[in-house]
Amino acid sequence: MKILAIETATVDQSVAILDDDRVLALTEQNEPNSHAKWLVPAIDRALRDCRLSLSDLDGLALSIGPGSFTGLRVGLATLLGFRSVTGLPIAAVPTLEALASNVEPGPLPICSVLKCRQGELYWAQYEWIGAGELKAMLEERVGPPAAISQTLRKPTVVVGSAWELYGDQIVTAADRRHGHFQPAPPERMKPSALSVGLLGLARLKRGELFESGQAPLYVQRAEAEIKQGVVPSKSRQIIKGLGKAKRRPTKQAGIPAGS
């Protein structure tokens, strides 16, 4: 099963093309405020390098948040555009879950942490169960670094770029609660389209598809909403419905010629 996967939730952007668990292409970039100008050309180059077009693919996968509002919107709009042309199914993978999957399976729980804004973090907690399956122990949250230690009560592996910025604050607060954090290896610390693709493949094969009308997982309000005093949208409830999405065949018949 060939899929295109994208990661646009943070400044660490990437595009991957997979054939089941075989990586055909992976391209990455770290540049602020470049999602809109970088993504589509990067996808085009990756497809050409693999001598593929969109019509050769079986599905699409994207990182759905939380993260950069602009990055999430650019990524979703791009894949929705591809779907409108090709009919390809889309799998949406929570960004913090994809980040947690960077950590090798083991007995310790995993806490994914990403920078939010104004000194706050996004975080969630997962554990490996069964045959390489991640289970959410704590849903996506947003708050100050010290708040993480209030929800974690045992040794935990921490993964994510926010650790470099706020690790000392997290550890200081955790020490007061007898917590213990083990950082993941440096090469595992950033989100990747490869992880999004592998988790997206599993969702596509189970028929768990991104439906029209769903939104990125923002977790917090957009800055414009904050200024206008708008009540936060229910993006969390929307994304929860992904696990109950309608099941469809993963292979689409009669797909128009692609890119």
mmCIF file of C-alpha atoms in Angstrom:
data_model
loop_
_atom_site.group_PDB
_atom_site.id
_atom_site.type_symbol
_atom_site.label_atom_id
_atom_site.label_comp_id
_atom_site.label_asym_id
_atom_site.label_seq_id
_atom_site.Cartn_x
_atom_site.Cartn_y
_atom_site.Cartn_z
ATOM 1 C CA MET A 1 0.000 0.000 0.000
ATOM 2 C CA LYS A 2 1.622 3.234 -1.164
ATOM 3 C CA ILE A 3 0.862 6.422 0.745
ATOM 4 C CA LEU A 4 1.985 10.032 0.969
ATOM 5 C CA ALA A 5 2.461 11.331 4.526
ATOM 6 C CA ILE A 6 3.087 14.906 5.646
ATOM 7 C CA GLU A 7 4.127 16.538 8.919
ATOM 8 C CA THR A 8 3.397 20.282 9.087
ATOM 9 C CA ALA A 9 2.448 20.770 12.745
ATOM 10 C CA THR A 10 5.785 22.340 13.708
ATOM 11 C CA VAL A 11 8.773 24.100 12.190
ATOM 12 C CA ASP A 12 10.223 20.606 11.583
ATOM 13 C CA GLN A 13 8.329 19.865 8.379
ATOM 14 C CA SER A 14 8.651 16.662 6.398
ATOM 15 C CA VAL A 15 7.181 14.637 3.552
ATOM 16 C CA ALA A 16 7.406 10.855 3.204
ATOM 17 C CA ILE A 17 6.276 8.288 0.671
ATOM 18 C CA LEU A 18 5.906 4.731 1.946
ATOM 19 C CA ASP A 19 5.088 1.389 0.397
ATOM 20 C CA ASP A 20 3.739 -0.341 3.502
ATOM 21 C CA ASP A 21 6.677 -0.132 5.929
ATOM 22 C CA ARG A 22 9.255 0.522 3.190
ATOM 23 C CA VAL A 23 10.403 4.140 2.901
ATOM 24 C CA LEU A 24 10.513 5.285 -0.722
ATOM 25 C CA ALA A 25 11.242 8.951 -0.014
ATOM 26 C CA LEU A 26 11.741 11.242 2.971
ATOM 27 C CA THR A 27 12.479 14.963 2.773
ATOM 28 C CA GLU A 28 12.728 17.342 5.736
ATOM 29 C CA GLN A 29 13.088 21.057 6.391
ATOM 30 C CA ASN A 30 13.424 23.275 9.442
ATOM 31 C CA GLU A 31 12.489 26.850 8.572
ATOM 32 C CA PRO A 32 9.923 29.047 10.361
ATOM 33 C CA ASN A 33 6.896 30.363 8.465
ATOM 34 C CA SER A 34 7.625 28.351 5.329
ATOM 35 C CA HIS A 35 4.817 25.779 5.304
ATOM 36 C CA ALA A 36 2.838 27.337 2.456
ATOM 37 C CA LYS A 37 5.783 27.782 0.090
ATOM 38 C CA TRP A 38 7.616 24.541 0.926
ATOM 39 C CA LEU A 39 5.011 21.783 1.141
ATOM 40 C CA VAL A 40 3.637 21.330 -2.378
ATOM 41 C CA PRO A 41 7.045 21.621 -4.136
ATOM 42 C CA ALA A 42 8.466 19.117 -1.625
ATOM 43 C CA ILE A 43 5.649 16.676 -2.369
ATOM 44 C CA ASP A 44 6.161 17.129 -6.104
ATOM 45 C CA ARG A 45 9.899 16.432 -5.810
ATOM 46 C CA ALA A 46 9.336 13.352 -3.660
ATOM 47 C CA LEU A 47 6.837 11.907 -6.125
ATOM 48 C CA ARG A 48 9.111 12.602 -9.096
ATOM 49 C CA ASP A 49 12.092 11.053 -7.314
ATOM 50 C CA CYS A 50 10.020 7.880 -6.850
ATOM 51 C CA ARG A 51 8.656 8.089 -10.407
ATOM 52 C CA LEU A 52 5.145 8.188 -9.014
ATOM 53 C CA SER A 53 2.084 10.398 -9.406
ATOM 54 C CA LEU A 54 -0.835 10.887 -7.049
ATOM 55 C CA SER A 55 -2.837 8.336 -9.031
ATOM 56 C CA ASP A 56 -0.248 5.675 -8.123
ATOM 57 C CA LEU A 57 -0.974 6.110 -4.410
ATOM 58 C CA ASP A 58 -3.489 4.267 -2.244
ATOM 59 C CA GLY A 59 -3.917 6.862 0.488
ATOM 60 C CA LEU A 60 -2.782 10.009 2.267
ATOM 61 C CA ALA A 61 -1.809 10.672 5.891
ATOM 62 C CA LEU A 62 -1.232 13.870 7.811
ATOM 63 C CA SER A 63 -0.316 15.107 11.240
ATOM 64 C CA ILE A 64 -3.540 16.674 12.554
ATOM 65 C CA GLY A 65 -2.256 18.556 15.613
ATOM 66 C CA PRO A 66 -1.800 20.075 18.019
ATOM 67 C CA GLY A 67 0.811 22.444 16.669
ATOM 68 C CA SER A 68 1.205 25.484 14.457
ATOM 69 C CA PHE A 69 -2.232 26.697 13.400
ATOM 70 C CA THR A 70 -0.882 27.850 10.053
ATOM 71 C CA GLY A 71 1.045 24.639 9.468
ATOM 72 C CA LEU A 72 -1.953 22.462 10.302
ATOM 73 C CA ARG A 73 -4.227 24.434 7.993
ATOM 74 C CA VAL A 74 -1.736 24.336 5.129
ATOM 75 C CA GLY A 75 -1.267 20.587 5.495
ATOM 76 C CA LEU A 76 -4.966 19.815 5.715
ATOM 77 C CA ALA A 77 -5.916 22.111 2.832
ATOM 78 C CA THR A 78 -3.246 20.508 0.644
ATOM 79 C CA LEU A 79 -4.396 16.942 1.245
ATOM 80 C CA LEU A 80 -8.070 17.862 0.944
ATOM 81 C CA GLY A 81 -7.216 19.337 -2.434
ATOM 82 C CA PHE A 82 -5.507 16.112 -3.455
ATOM 83 C CA ARG A 83 -8.507 14.112 -2.236
ATOM 84 C CA SER A 84 -10.924 16.225 -4.254
ATOM 85 C CA VAL A 85 -8.960 15.428 -7.418
ATOM 86 C CA THR A 86 -8.092 11.771 -6.821
ATOM 87 C CA GLY A 87 -10.617 10.413 -4.327
ATOM 88 C CA LEU A 88 -7.775 9.116 -2.153
ATOM 89 C CA PRO A 89 -8.679 8.392 1.493
ATOM 90 C CA ILE A 90 -7.014 10.437 4.233
ATOM 91 C CA ALA A 91 -5.854 9.221 7.643
ATOM 92 C CA ALA A 92 -5.380 11.840 10.375
ATOM 93 C CA VAL A 93 -2.754 11.097 13.030
ATOM 94 C CA PRO A 94 -2.502 13.153 16.245
ATOM 95 C CA THR A 95 0.881 14.873 16.247
ATOM 96 C CA LEU A 96 1.760 13.886 19.808
ATOM 97 C CA GLU A 97 0.925 10.244 19.093
ATOM 98 C CA ALA A 98 3.195 10.239 16.045
ATOM 99 C CA LEU A 99 5.916 11.803 18.179
ATOM 100 C CA ALA A 100 5.489 9.120 20.852
ATOM 101 C CA SER A 101 5.876 6.418 18.210
ATOM 102 C CA ASN A 102 9.445 7.651 17.640
ATOM 103 C CA VAL A 103 10.312 5.914 20.921
ATOM 104 C CA GLU A 104 11.094 2.210 20.716
ATOM 105 C CA PRO A 105 8.508 -0.064 22.405
ATOM 106 C CA GLY A 106 9.313 -0.616 26.074
ATOM 107 C CA PRO A 107 7.784 -0.825 29.544
ATOM 108 C CA LEU A 108 7.895 2.900 30.389
ATOM 109 C CA PRO A 109 5.102 5.330 29.491
ATOM 110 C CA ILE A 110 5.926 8.067 26.982
ATOM 111 C CA CYS A 111 5.166 11.770 27.369
ATOM 112 C CA SER A 112 5.223 13.784 24.132
ATOM 113 C CA VAL A 113 5.929 17.507 24.561
ATOM 114 C CA LEU A 114 5.815 20.302 21.990
ATOM 115 C CA LYS A 115 6.206 24.044 22.382
ATOM 116 C CA CYS A 116 2.949 25.955 22.278
ATOM 117 C CA ARG A 117 3.154 29.706 22.905
ATOM 118 C CA GLN A 118 3.669 32.135 25.764
ATOM 119 C CA GLY A 119 5.689 29.665 27.816
ATOM 120 C CA GLU A 120 3.183 26.828 27.476
ATOM 121 C CA LEU A 121 3.464 23.285 26.125
ATOM 122 C CA TYR A 122 1.293 20.723 24.422
ATOM 123 C CA TRP A 123 1.620 17.288 25.958
ATOM 124 C CA ALA A 124 0.014 13.851 26.090
ATOM 125 C CA GLN A 125 0.987 10.482 27.523
ATOM 126 C CA TYR A 126 1.046 7.085 25.810
ATOM 127 C CA GLU A 127 2.105 3.516 26.452
ATOM 128 C CA TRP A 128 3.010 0.617 24.201
ATOM 129 C CA ILE A 129 0.578 -2.304 24.355
ATOM 130 C CA GLY A 130 0.232 -5.544 22.439
ATOM 131 C CA ALA A 131 2.109 -5.887 19.179
ATOM 132 C CA GLY A 132 3.545 -2.419 18.743
ATOM 133 C CA GLU A 133 0.330 -0.485 19.381
ATOM 134 C CA LEU A 134 0.218 2.853 21.199
ATOM 135 C CA LYS A 135 -2.520 3.545 23.724
ATOM 136 C CA ALA A 136 -3.317 7.051 24.979
ATOM 137 C CA MET A 137 -3.048 7.279 28.768
ATOM 138 C CA LEU A 138 -3.600 11.038 28.898
ATOM 139 C CA GLU A 139 -5.295 13.132 26.208
ATOM 140 C CA GLU A 140 -3.714 16.164 24.587
ATOM 141 C CA ARG A 141 -3.354 19.074 27.005
ATOM 142 C CA VAL A 142 -1.864 22.540 27.050
ATOM 143 C CA GLY A 143 -0.288 24.330 30.011
ATOM 144 C CA PRO A 144 2.928 25.493 31.693
ATOM 145 C CA PRO A 145 5.907 23.110 32.005
ATOM 146 C CA ALA A 146 5.339 22.526 35.721
ATOM 147 C CA ALA A 147 1.832 21.217 35.035
ATOM 148 C CA ILE A 148 3.213 18.106 33.342
ATOM 149 C CA SER A 149 4.572 16.762 36.603
ATOM 150 C CA GLN A 150 1.099 16.977 38.162
ATOM 151 C CA THR A 151 -0.183 14.292 35.806
ATOM 152 C CA LEU A 152 2.793 11.899 35.718
ATOM 153 C CA ARG A 153 3.445 9.741 38.773
ATOM 154 C CA LYS A 154 6.076 7.256 37.643
ATOM 155 C CA PRO A 155 9.248 7.116 35.527
ATOM 156 C CA THR A 156 8.464 8.330 32.026
ATOM 157 C CA VAL A 157 10.275 8.705 28.709
ATOM 158 C CA VAL A 158 9.945 12.265 27.381
ATOM 159 C CA VAL A 159 10.088 12.971 23.648
ATOM 160 C CA GLY A 160 9.737 16.253 21.804
ATOM 161 C CA SER A 161 11.545 19.475 20.986
ATOM 162 C CA ALA A 162 10.066 21.260 24.015
ATOM 163 C CA TRP A 163 12.274 19.157 26.289
ATOM 164 C CA GLU A 164 15.355 21.131 25.219
ATOM 165 C CA LEU A 165 13.617 24.401 26.090
ATOM 166 C CA TYR A 166 11.721 23.447 29.224
ATOM 167 C CA GLY A 167 13.311 20.245 30.496
ATOM 168 C CA ASP A 168 14.862 21.921 33.538
ATOM 169 C CA GLN A 169 11.516 23.370 34.606
ATOM 170 C CA ILE A 170 9.778 20.032 34.153
ATOM 171 C CA VAL A 171 12.422 18.185 36.163
ATOM 172 C CA THR A 172 12.419 20.776 38.950
ATOM 173 C CA ALA A 173 8.666 20.455 39.386
ATOM 174 C CA ALA A 174 8.815 16.665 39.102
ATOM 175 C CA ASP A 175 11.480 16.359 41.805
ATOM 176 C CA ARG A 176 9.033 17.825 44.276
ATOM 177 C CA ARG A 177 6.638 15.024 43.385
ATOM 178 C CA HIS A 178 9.221 12.242 43.183
ATOM 179 C CA GLY A 179 8.875 12.003 39.421
ATOM 180 C CA HIS A 180 11.566 10.856 37.013
ATOM 181 C CA PHE A 181 11.997 11.695 33.329
ATOM 182 C CA GLN A 182 14.200 9.946 30.811
ATOM 183 C CA PRO A 183 14.710 11.947 27.588
ATOM 184 C CA ALA A 184 14.480 10.078 24.300
ATOM 185 C CA PRO A 185 17.588 9.971 22.066
ATOM 186 C CA PRO A 186 18.246 13.316 20.306
ATOM 187 C CA GLU A 187 17.520 11.876 16.856
ATOM 188 C CA ARG A 188 14.018 10.880 18.019
ATOM 189 C CA MET A 189 13.015 14.263 19.394
ATOM 190 C CA LYS A 190 11.257 15.864 16.420
ATOM 191 C CA PRO A 191 8.007 14.993 14.621
ATOM 192 C CA SER A 192 8.431 13.164 11.329
ATOM 193 C CA ALA A 193 6.268 12.315 8.339
ATOM 194 C CA LEU A 194 7.733 8.821 8.584
ATOM 195 C CA SER A 195 6.018 8.232 11.941
ATOM 196 C CA VAL A 196 2.842 9.851 10.631
ATOM 197 C CA GLY A 197 2.945 7.543 7.636
ATOM 198 C CA LEU A 198 3.392 4.343 9.617
ATOM 199 C CA LEU A 199 0.521 5.181 11.968
ATOM 200 C CA GLY A 200 -1.540 6.452 9.051
ATOM 201 C CA LEU A 201 -1.085 3.168 7.209
ATOM 202 C CA ALA A 202 -2.589 1.279 10.125
ATOM 203 C CA ARG A 203 -5.560 3.648 10.227
ATOM 204 C CA LEU A 204 -6.157 3.385 6.494
ATOM 205 C CA LYS A 205 -6.083 -0.408 6.639
ATOM 206 C CA ARG A 206 -8.625 -0.320 9.490
ATOM 207 C CA GLY A 207 -10.814 2.045 7.494
ATOM 208 C CA GLU A 208 -10.448 4.904 9.996
ATOM 209 C CA LEU A 209 -10.677 7.859 7.650
ATOM 210 C CA PHE A 210 -10.712 11.628 7.958
ATOM 211 C CA GLU A 211 -14.224 12.809 7.146
ATOM 212 C CA SER A 212 -15.415 16.054 5.597
ATOM 213 C CA GLY A 213 -16.179 18.721 8.176
ATOM 214 C CA GLN A 214 -13.566 17.609 10.673
ATOM 215 C CA ALA A 215 -10.959 20.098 11.834
ATOM 216 C CA PRO A 216 -7.349 20.072 13.012
ATOM 217 C CA LEU A 217 -6.742 19.323 16.674
ATOM 218 C CA TYR A 218 -5.920 22.811 17.909
ATOM 219 C CA VAL A 219 -6.346 22.176 21.691
ATOM 220 C CA GLN A 220 -6.188 25.940 22.327
ATOM 221 C CA ARG A 221 -7.807 28.945 20.724
ATOM 222 C CA ALA A 222 -6.285 30.757 17.786
ATOM 223 C CA GLU A 223 -4.818 34.185 18.606
ATOM 224 C CA ALA A 224 -7.619 35.949 16.741
ATOM 225 C CA GLU A 225 -10.210 34.116 18.828
ATOM 226 C CA ILE A 226 -8.409 35.102 22.037
ATOM 227 C CA LYS A 227 -8.444 38.790 21.052
ATOM 228 C CA GLN A 228 -12.145 38.618 20.177
ATOM 229 C CA GLY A 229 -13.077 36.709 23.321
ATOM 230 C CA VAL A 230 -14.462 33.773 21.348
ATOM 231 C CA VAL A 231 -15.188 30.566 23.235
ATOM 232 C CA PRO A 232 -12.733 27.798 22.219
ATOM 233 C CA SER A 233 -13.968 25.560 19.415
ATOM 234 C CA LYS A 234 -14.659 21.909 20.106
ATOM 235 C CA SER A 235 -11.800 20.643 17.956
ATOM 236 C CA ARG A 236 -10.939 18.023 20.566
ATOM 237 C CA GLN A 237 -14.418 16.500 20.291
ATOM 238 C CA ILE A 238 -14.196 16.562 16.514
ATOM 239 C CA ILE A 239 -10.924 14.687 16.431
ATOM 240 C CA LYS A 240 -12.174 12.118 18.937
ATOM 241 C CA GLY A 241 -14.584 10.994 16.256
ATOM 242 C CA LEU A 242 -11.718 9.754 14.110
ATOM 243 C CA GLY A 243 -11.692 6.417 15.906
ATOM 244 C CA LYS A 244 -15.379 6.016 15.047
ATOM 245 C CA ALA A 245 -15.100 7.151 11.460
ATOM 246 C CA LYS A 246 -17.062 5.411 8.773
ATOM 247 C CA ARG A 247 -15.250 2.451 7.307
ATOM 248 C CA ARG A 248 -14.602 2.476 3.600
ATOM 249 C CA PRO A 249 -12.546 0.326 1.254
ATOM 250 C CA THR A 250 -8.968 1.555 1.366
ATOM 251 C CA LYS A 251 -8.422 1.058 -2.356
ATOM 252 C CA GLN A 252 -10.356 3.538 -4.482
ATOM 253 C CA ALA A 253 -11.572 2.458 -7.903
ATOM 254 C CA GLY A 254 -11.477 4.732 -10.902
ATOM 255 C CA ILE A 255 -9.032 7.272 -9.478
ATOM 256 C CA PRO A 256 -8.325 10.025 -11.990
ATOM 257 C CA ALA A 257 -4.790 10.550 -13.243
ATOM 258 C CA GLY A 258 -2.785 12.333 -10.541
ATOM 259 C CA SER A 259 -0.182 15.008 -10.224
#
